[in-house]
mmCIF file of C-alpha atoms in Angstrom:
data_model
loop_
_atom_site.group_PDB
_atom_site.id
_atom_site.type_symbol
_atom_site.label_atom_id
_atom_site.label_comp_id
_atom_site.label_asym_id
_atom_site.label_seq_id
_atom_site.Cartn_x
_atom_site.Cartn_y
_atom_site.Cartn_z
ATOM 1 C CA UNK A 1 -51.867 75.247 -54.139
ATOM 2 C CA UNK A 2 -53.842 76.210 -51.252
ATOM 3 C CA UNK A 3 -51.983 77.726 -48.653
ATOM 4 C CA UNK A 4 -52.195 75.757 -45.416
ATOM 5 C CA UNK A 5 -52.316 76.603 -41.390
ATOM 6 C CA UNK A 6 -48.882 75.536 -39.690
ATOM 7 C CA UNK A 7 -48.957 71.744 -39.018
ATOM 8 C CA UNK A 8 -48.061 70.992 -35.416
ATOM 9 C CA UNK A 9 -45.616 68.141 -36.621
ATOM 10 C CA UNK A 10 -42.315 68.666 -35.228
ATOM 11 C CA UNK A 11 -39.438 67.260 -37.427
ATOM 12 C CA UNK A 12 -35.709 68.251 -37.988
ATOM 13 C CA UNK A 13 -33.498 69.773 -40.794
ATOM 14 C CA UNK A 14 -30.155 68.803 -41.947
ATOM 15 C CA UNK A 15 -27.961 69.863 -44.725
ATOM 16 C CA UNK A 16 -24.323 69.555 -45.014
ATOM 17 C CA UNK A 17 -21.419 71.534 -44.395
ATOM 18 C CA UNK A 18 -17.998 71.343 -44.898
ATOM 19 C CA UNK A 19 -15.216 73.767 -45.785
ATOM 20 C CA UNK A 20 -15.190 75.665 -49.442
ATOM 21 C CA UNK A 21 -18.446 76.218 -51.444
ATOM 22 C CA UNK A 22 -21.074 74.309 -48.657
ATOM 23 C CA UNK A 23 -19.973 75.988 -46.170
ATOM 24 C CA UNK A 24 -21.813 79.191 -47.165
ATOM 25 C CA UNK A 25 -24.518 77.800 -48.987
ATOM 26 C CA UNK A 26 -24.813 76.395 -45.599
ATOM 27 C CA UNK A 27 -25.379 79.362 -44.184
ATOM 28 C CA UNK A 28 -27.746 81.027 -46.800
ATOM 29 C CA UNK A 29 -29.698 77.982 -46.438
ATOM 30 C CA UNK A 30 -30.299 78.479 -41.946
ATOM 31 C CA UNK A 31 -30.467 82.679 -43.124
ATOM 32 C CA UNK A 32 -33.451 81.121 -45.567
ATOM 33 C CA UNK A 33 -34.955 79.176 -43.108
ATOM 34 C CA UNK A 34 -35.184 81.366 -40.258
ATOM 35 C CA UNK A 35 -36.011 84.383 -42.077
ATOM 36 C CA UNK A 36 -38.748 82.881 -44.160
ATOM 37 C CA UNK A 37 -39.843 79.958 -41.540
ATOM 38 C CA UNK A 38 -40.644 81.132 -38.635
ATOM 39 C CA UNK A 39 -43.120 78.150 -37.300
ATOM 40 C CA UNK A 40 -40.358 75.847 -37.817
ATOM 41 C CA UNK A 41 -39.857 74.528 -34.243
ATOM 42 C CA UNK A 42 -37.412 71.475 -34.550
ATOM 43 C CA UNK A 43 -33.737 71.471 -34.914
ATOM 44 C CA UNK A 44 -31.628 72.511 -37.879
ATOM 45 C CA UNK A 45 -28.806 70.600 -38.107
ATOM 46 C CA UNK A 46 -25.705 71.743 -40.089
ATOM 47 C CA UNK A 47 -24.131 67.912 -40.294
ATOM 48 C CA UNK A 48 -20.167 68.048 -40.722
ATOM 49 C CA UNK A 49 -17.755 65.395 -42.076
ATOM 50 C CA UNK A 50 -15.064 64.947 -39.691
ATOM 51 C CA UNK A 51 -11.374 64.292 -40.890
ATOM 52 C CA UNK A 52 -10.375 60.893 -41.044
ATOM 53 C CA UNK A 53 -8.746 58.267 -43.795
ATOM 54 C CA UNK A 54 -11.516 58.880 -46.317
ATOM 55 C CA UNK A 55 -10.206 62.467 -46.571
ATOM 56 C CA UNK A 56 -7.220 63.932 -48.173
ATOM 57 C CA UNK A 57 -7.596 67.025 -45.649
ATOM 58 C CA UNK A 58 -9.893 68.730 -43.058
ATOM 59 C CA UNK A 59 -13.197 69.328 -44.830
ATOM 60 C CA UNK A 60 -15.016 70.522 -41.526
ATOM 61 C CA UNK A 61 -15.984 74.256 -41.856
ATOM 62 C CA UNK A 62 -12.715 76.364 -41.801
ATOM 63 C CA UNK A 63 -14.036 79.867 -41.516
ATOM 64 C CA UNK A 64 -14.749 80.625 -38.197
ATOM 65 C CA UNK A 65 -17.223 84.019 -39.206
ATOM 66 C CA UNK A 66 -19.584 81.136 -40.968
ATOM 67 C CA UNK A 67 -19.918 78.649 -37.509
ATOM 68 C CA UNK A 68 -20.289 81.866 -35.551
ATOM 69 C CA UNK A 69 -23.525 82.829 -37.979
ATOM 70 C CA UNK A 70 -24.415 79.184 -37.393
ATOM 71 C CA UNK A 71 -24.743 79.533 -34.009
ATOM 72 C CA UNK A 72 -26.592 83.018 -34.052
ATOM 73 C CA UNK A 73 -28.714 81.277 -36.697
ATOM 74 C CA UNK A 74 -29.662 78.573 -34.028
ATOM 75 C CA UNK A 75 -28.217 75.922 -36.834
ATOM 76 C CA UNK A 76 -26.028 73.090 -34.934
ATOM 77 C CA UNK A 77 -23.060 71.697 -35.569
ATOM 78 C CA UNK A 78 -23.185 67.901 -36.237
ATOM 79 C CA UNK A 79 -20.479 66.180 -36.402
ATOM 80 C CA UNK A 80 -20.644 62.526 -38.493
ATOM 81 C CA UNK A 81 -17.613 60.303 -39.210
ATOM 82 C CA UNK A 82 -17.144 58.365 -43.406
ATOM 83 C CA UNK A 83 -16.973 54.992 -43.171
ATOM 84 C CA UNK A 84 -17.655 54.023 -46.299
ATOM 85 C CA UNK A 85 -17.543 57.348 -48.618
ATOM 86 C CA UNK A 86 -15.475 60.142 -48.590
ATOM 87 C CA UNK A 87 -13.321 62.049 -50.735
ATOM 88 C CA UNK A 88 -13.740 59.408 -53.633
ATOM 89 C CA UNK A 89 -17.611 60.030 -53.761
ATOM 90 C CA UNK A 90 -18.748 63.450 -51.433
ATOM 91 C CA UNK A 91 -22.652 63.132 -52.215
ATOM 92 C CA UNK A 92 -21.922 60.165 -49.791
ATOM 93 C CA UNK A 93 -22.172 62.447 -46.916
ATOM 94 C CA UNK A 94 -25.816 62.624 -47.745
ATOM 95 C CA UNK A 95 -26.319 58.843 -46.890
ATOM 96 C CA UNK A 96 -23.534 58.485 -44.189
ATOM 97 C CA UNK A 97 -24.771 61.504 -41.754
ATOM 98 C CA UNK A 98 -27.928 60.057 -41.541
ATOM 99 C CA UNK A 99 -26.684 57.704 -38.311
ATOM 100 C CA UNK A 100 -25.641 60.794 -36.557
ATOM 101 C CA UNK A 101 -29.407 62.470 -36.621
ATOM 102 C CA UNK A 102 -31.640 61.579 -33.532
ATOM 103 C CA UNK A 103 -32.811 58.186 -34.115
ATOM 104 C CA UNK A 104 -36.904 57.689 -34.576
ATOM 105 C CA UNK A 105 -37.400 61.822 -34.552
ATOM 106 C CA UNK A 106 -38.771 62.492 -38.587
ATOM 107 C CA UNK A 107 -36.267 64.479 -40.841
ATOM 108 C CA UNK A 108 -36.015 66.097 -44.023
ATOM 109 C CA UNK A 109 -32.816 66.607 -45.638
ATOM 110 C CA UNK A 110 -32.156 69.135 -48.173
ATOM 111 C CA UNK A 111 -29.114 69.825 -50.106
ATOM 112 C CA UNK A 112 -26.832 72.553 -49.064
ATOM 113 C CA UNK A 113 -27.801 74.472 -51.978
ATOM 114 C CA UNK A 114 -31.208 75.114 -51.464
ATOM 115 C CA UNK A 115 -33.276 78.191 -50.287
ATOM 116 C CA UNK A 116 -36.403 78.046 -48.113
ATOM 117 C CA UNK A 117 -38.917 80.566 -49.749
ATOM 118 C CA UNK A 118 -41.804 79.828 -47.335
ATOM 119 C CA UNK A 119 -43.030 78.196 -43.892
ATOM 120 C CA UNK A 120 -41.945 75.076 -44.219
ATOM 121 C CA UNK A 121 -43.984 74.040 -41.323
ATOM 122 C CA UNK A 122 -46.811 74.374 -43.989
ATOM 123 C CA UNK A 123 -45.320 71.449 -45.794
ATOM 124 C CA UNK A 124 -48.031 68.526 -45.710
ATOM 125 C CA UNK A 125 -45.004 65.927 -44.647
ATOM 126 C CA UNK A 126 -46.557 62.223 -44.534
ATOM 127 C CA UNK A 127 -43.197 61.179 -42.411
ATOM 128 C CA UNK A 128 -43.851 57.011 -42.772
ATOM 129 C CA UNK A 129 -43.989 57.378 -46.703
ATOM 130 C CA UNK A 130 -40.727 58.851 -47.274
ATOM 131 C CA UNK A 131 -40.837 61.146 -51.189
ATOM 132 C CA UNK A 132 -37.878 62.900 -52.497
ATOM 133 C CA UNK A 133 -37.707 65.745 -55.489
ATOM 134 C CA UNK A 134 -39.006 64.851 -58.602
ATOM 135 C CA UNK A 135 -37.298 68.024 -60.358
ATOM 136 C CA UNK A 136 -35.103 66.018 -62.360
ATOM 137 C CA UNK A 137 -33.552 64.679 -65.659
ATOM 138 C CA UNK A 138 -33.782 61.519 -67.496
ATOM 139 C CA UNK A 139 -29.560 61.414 -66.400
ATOM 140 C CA UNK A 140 -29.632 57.658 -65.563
ATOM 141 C CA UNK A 141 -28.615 55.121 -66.777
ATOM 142 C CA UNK A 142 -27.915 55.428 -70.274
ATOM 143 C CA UNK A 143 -29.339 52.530 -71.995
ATOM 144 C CA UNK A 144 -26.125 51.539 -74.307
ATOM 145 C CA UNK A 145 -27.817 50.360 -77.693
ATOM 146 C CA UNK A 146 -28.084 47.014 -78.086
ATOM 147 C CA UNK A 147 -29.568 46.558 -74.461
ATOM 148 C CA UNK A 148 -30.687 46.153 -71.871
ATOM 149 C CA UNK A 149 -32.960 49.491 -71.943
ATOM 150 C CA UNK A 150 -34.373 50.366 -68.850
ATOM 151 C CA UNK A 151 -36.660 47.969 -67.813
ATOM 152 C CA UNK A 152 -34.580 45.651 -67.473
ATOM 153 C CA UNK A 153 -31.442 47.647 -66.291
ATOM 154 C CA UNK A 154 -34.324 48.969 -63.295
ATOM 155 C CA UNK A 155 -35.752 45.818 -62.928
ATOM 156 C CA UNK A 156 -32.464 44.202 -61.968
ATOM 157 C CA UNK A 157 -31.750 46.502 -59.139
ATOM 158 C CA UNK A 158 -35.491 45.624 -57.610
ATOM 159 C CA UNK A 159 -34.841 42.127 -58.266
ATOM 160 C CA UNK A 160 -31.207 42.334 -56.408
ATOM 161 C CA UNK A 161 -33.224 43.753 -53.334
ATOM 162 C CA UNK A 162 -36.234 41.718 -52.836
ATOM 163 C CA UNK A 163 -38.357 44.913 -54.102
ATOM 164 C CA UNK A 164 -41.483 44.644 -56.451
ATOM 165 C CA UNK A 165 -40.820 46.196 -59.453
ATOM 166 C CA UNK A 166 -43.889 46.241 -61.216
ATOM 167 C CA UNK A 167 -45.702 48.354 -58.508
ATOM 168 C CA UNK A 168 -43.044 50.776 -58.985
ATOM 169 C CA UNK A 169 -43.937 52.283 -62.667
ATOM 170 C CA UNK A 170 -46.276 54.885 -63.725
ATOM 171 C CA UNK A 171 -48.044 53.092 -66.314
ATOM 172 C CA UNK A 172 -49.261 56.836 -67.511
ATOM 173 C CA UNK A 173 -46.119 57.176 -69.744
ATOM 174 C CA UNK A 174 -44.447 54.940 -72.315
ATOM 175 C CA UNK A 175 -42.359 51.986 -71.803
ATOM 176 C CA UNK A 176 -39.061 52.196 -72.382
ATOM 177 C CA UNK A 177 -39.346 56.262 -71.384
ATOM 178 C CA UNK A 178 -37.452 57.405 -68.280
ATOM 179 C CA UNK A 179 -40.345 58.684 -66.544
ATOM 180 C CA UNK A 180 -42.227 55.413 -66.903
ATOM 181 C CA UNK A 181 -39.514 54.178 -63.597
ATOM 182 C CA UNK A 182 -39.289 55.939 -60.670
ATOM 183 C CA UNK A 183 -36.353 58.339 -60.330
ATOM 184 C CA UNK A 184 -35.555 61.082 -58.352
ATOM 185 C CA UNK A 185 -33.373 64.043 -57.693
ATOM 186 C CA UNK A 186 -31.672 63.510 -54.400
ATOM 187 C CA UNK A 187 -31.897 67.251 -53.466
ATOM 188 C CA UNK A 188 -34.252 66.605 -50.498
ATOM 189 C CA UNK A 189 -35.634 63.431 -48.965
ATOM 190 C CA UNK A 190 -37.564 62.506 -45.501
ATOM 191 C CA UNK A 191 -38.684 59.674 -43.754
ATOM 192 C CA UNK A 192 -39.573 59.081 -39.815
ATOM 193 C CA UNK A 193 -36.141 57.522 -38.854
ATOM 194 C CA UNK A 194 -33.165 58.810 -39.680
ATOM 195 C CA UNK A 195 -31.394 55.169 -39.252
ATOM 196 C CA UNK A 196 -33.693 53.261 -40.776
ATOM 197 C CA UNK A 197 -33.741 55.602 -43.911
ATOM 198 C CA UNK A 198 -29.574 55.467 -43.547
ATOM 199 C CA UNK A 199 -29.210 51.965 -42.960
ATOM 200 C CA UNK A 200 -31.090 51.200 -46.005
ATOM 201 C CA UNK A 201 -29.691 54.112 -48.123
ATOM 202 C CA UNK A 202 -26.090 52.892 -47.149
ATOM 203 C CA UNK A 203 -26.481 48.861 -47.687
ATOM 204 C CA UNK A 204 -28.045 49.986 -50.979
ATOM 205 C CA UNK A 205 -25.634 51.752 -52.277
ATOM 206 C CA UNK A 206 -22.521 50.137 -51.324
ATOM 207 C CA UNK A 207 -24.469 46.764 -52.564
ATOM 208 C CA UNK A 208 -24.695 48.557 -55.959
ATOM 209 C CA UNK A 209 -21.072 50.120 -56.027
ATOM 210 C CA UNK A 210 -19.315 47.257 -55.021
ATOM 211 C CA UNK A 211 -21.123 44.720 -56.910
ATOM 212 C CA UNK A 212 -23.656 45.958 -59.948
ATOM 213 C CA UNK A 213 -25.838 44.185 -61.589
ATOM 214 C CA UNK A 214 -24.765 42.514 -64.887
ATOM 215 C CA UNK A 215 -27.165 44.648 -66.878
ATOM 216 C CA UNK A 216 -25.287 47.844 -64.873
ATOM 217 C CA UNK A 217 -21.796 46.745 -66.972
ATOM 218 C CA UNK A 218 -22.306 49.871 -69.479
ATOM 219 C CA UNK A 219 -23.426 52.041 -66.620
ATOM 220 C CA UNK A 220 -21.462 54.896 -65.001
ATOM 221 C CA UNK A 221 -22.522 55.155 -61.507
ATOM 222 C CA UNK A 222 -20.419 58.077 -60.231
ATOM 223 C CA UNK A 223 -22.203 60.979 -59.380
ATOM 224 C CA UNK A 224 -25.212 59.205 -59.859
ATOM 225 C CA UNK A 225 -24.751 56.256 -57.008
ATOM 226 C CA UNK A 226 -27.130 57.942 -54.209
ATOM 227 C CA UNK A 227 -29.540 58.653 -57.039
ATOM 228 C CA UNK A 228 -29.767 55.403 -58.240
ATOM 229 C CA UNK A 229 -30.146 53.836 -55.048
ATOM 230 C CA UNK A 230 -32.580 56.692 -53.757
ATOM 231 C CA UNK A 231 -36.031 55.334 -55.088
ATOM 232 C CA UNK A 232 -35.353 52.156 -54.189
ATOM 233 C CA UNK A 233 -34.994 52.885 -50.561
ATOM 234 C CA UNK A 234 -38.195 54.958 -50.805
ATOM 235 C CA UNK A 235 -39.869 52.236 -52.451
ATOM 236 C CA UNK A 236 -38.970 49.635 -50.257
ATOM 237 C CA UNK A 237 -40.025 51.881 -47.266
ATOM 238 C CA UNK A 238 -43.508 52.611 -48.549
ATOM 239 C CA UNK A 239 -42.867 55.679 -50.367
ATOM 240 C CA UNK A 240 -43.354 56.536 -53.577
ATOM 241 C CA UNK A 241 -43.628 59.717 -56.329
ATOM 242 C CA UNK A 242 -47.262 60.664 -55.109
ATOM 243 C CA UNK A 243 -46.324 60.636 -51.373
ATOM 244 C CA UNK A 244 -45.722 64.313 -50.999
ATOM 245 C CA UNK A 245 -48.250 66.883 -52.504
ATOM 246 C CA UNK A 246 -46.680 68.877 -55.422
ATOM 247 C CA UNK A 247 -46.069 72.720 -55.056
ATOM 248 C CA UNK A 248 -44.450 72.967 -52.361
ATOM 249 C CA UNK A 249 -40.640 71.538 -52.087
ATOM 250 C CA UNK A 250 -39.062 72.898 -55.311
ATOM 251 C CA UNK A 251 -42.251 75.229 -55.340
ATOM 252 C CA UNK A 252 -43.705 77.748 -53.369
ATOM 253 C CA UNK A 253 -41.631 76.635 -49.979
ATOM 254 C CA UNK A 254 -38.115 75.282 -51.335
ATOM 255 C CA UNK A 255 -35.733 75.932 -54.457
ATOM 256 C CA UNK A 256 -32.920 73.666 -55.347
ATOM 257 C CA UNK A 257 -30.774 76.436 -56.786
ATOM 258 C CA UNK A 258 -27.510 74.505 -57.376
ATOM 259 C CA UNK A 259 -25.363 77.405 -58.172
ATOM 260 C CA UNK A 260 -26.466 81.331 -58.025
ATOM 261 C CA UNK A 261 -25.847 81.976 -61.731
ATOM 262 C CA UNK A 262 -28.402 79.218 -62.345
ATOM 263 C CA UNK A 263 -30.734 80.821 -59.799
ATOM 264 C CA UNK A 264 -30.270 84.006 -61.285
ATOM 265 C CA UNK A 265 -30.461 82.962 -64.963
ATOM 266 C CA UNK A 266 -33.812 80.559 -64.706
ATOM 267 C CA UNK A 267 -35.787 81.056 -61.425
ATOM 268 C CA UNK A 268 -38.731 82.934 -60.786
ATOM 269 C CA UNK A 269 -38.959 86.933 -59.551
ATOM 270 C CA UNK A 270 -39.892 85.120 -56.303
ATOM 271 C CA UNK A 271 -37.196 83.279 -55.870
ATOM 272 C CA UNK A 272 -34.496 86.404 -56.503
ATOM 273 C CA UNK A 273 -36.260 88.727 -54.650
ATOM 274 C CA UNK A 274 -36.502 85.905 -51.595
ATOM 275 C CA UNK A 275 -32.505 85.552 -51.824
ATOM 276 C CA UNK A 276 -31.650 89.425 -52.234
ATOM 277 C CA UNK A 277 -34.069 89.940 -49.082
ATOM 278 C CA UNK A 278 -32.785 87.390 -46.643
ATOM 279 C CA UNK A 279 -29.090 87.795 -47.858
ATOM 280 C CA UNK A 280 -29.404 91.914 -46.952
ATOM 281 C CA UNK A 281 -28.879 91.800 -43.414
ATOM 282 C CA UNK A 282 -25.554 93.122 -42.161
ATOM 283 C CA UNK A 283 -25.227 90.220 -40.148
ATOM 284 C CA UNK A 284 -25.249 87.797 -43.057
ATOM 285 C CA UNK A 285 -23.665 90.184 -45.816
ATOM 286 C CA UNK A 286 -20.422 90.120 -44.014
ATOM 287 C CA UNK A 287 -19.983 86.829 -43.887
ATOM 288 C CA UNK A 288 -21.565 85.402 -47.211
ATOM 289 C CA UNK A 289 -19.561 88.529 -49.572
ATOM 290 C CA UNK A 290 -16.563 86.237 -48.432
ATOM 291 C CA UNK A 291 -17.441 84.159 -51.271
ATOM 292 C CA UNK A 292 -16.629 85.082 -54.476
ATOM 293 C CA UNK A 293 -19.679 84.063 -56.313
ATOM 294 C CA UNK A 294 -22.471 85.018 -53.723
ATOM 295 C CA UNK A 295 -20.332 88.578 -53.715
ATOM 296 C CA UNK A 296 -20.064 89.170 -57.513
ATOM 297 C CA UNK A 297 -23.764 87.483 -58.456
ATOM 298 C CA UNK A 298 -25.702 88.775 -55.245
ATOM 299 C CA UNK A 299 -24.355 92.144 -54.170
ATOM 300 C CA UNK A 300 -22.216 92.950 -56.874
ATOM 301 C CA UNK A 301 -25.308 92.877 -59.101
ATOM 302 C CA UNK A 302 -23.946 90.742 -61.432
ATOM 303 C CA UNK A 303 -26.705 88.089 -61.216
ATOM 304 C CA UNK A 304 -28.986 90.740 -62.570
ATOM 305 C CA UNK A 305 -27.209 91.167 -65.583
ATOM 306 C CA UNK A 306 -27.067 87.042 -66.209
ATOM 307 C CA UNK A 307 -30.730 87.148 -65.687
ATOM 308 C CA UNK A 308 -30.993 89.558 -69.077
ATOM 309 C CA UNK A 309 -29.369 86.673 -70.763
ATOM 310 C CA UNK A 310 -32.639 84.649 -70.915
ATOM 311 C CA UNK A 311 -36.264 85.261 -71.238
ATOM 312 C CA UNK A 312 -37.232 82.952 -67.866
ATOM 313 C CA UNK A 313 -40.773 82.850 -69.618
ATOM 314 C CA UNK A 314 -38.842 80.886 -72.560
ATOM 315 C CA UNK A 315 -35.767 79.337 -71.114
ATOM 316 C CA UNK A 316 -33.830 76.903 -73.375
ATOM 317 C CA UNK A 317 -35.209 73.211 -72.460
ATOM 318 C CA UNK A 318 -31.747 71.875 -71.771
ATOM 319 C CA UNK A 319 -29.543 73.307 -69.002
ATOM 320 C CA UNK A 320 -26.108 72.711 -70.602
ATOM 321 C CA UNK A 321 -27.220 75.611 -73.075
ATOM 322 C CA UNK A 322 -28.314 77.634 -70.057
ATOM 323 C CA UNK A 323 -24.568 76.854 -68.888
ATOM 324 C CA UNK A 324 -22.645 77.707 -71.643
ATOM 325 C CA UNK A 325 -24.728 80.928 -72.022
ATOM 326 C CA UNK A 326 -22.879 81.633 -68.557
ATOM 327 C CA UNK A 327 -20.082 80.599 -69.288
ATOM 328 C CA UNK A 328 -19.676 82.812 -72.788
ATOM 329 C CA UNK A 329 -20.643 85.857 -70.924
ATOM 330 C CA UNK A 330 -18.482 85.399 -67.625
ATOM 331 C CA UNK A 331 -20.761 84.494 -65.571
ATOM 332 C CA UNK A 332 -20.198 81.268 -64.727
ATOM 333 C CA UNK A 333 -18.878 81.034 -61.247
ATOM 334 C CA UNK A 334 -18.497 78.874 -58.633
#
């Protein structure tokens, strides 16, 4: 991949942050992004569920050290009501705080636990054909054995929404193989409008949810909901798996980490030696070591010794062994 002058597009972040876990990978994420992007010139929002009757408790961000690096990190606080989701299904927040972004101004959402490696301004973003990440597993659906497979279990969803399914498949790979429909991992996604994206992400979805598809009846749809309704909203809008240029989200500019001892155990030199240098700051030690598992993998060194576990130029194809690896050796934590 070719690297590319700074594009003079001007979009905004968002990820998500709420008390516990996101809250800090909300902050590594704006330490990431400043640090490492420093054409970036739109607004990174740090989008907040507020309490209300969807939630047990108060999810907004509890630790007052991690809004105050928020706000030194130039990240702002956005506020965003559930409606619909909630405590019952939390990747919801990913669909919901999309009608509290500016409407019409281009976005990219990532999730919270991602790390910006690069200038993301770099990023070739084609904001009216919205993409997300296409690092992901063949995780749905499950094609129960008797039928339907997943033509027709795919097909059925398109059908529901007026969508054209045909135009949807990449006819490169065999039918009846996951990869033949389009699927993706809803770790980042973008698109010109915030409310049109979330409009269409949230009648989707709660279309699905509260009324599948016959051919969905042997389907489990929680946590996969957002991901099943994810390329459809990107194919409907014009989008599609060839819309972004590979190599560069969940590449050279972005990493979907998902939990540090999976970072540690399977990503590149790169990727640990981009998290050890924006995480060393005094600034943003003090405040991340308040987590148990950023202290213990990052600057208790652990990490380093869950790396040994695995060759990263021979890593074990499925990522339940890389988890129970982990998880033998104490090093699973989260």
């Amino acid at each position: 991949m070719a690297k590319q002058a700074p594009t003079a597009q001007n979009f905004n972040v968002v990820v998500v942050g709420q008390n516990g876990r996101l809250q800090y990978e909300a902050a590594l994420f704006a330490a990431s992004l400043r640090a490492k992007s420093p054409n970036f010139k739109g607004r990174l929002f740090v989008a907040e569920p507020q309490p209300g009757p969807r939630w047990e408790s108060d999810v907004r961000i509890g630790n007052p050290d991690v809004r105050a690096l928020l706000t030194a990190l130039d990240a702002e606080i956005l506020p965003f009501e559930n409606h619909v989701f909630g405590e019952g299904y939390p990747f919801g927040n990913k669909i919901e705080l999309l009608r509290a972004l500016p409407e019409g101004e281009p976005f990219v959402f990532f999730d919270s636990d991602t790390l910006i490696l690069d200038d993301l301004s770099t990023v070739p973003f084609d904001f009216d054909r919205p993409a997300a990440s296409l690092r992901v597993e063949g995780t749905w659906p499950e094609p129960p054995l008797y039928g339907p497979g997943y033509a027709a279990i795919w097909k059925s969803l398109y059908d529901r929404f007026d969508l054209d399914f045909e135009s949807s498949l990449d006819l490169s790979q065999p039918d009846e193989y996951w990869r033949r429909y389009l699927y993706f991992n809803a770790g980042f996604f973008y698109y010109k409008c915030p409310k049109l994206f979330g409009d269409r992400f949230l009648e989707y979805a709660t279309s699905i949810r509260n009324d599948p598809p016959d051919e969905l009846a042997c389907q489990t749809l929680s946590p996969w909901l957002d991901q099943v309704a994810l390329p459809l909203v990107i194919h409907g809008l014009g989008g599609g798996r060839d819309a972004l240029a590979p190599g560069y989200l969940d590449g050279a500019t972005s990493c979907h980490y998902r939990l540090m001892p999976l970072l540690y155990a399977r990503e590149s030199d790169a990727v640990v030696t981009t998290l050890e240098e924006v995480t060393a700051p005094n600034r943003i030690k003090k405040v991340l070591k308040q987590y148990d598992p950023f202290k213990r993998m990052i600057y208790q060194k652990r990490g380093h010794k869950a790396r040994a576990l695995f060759d990263q130029n021979n890593l074990p194809r499925r990522e339940q062994v890389i988890r129970n690896t982990l998880r033998k050796n104490g090093y699973w934590l989260r």
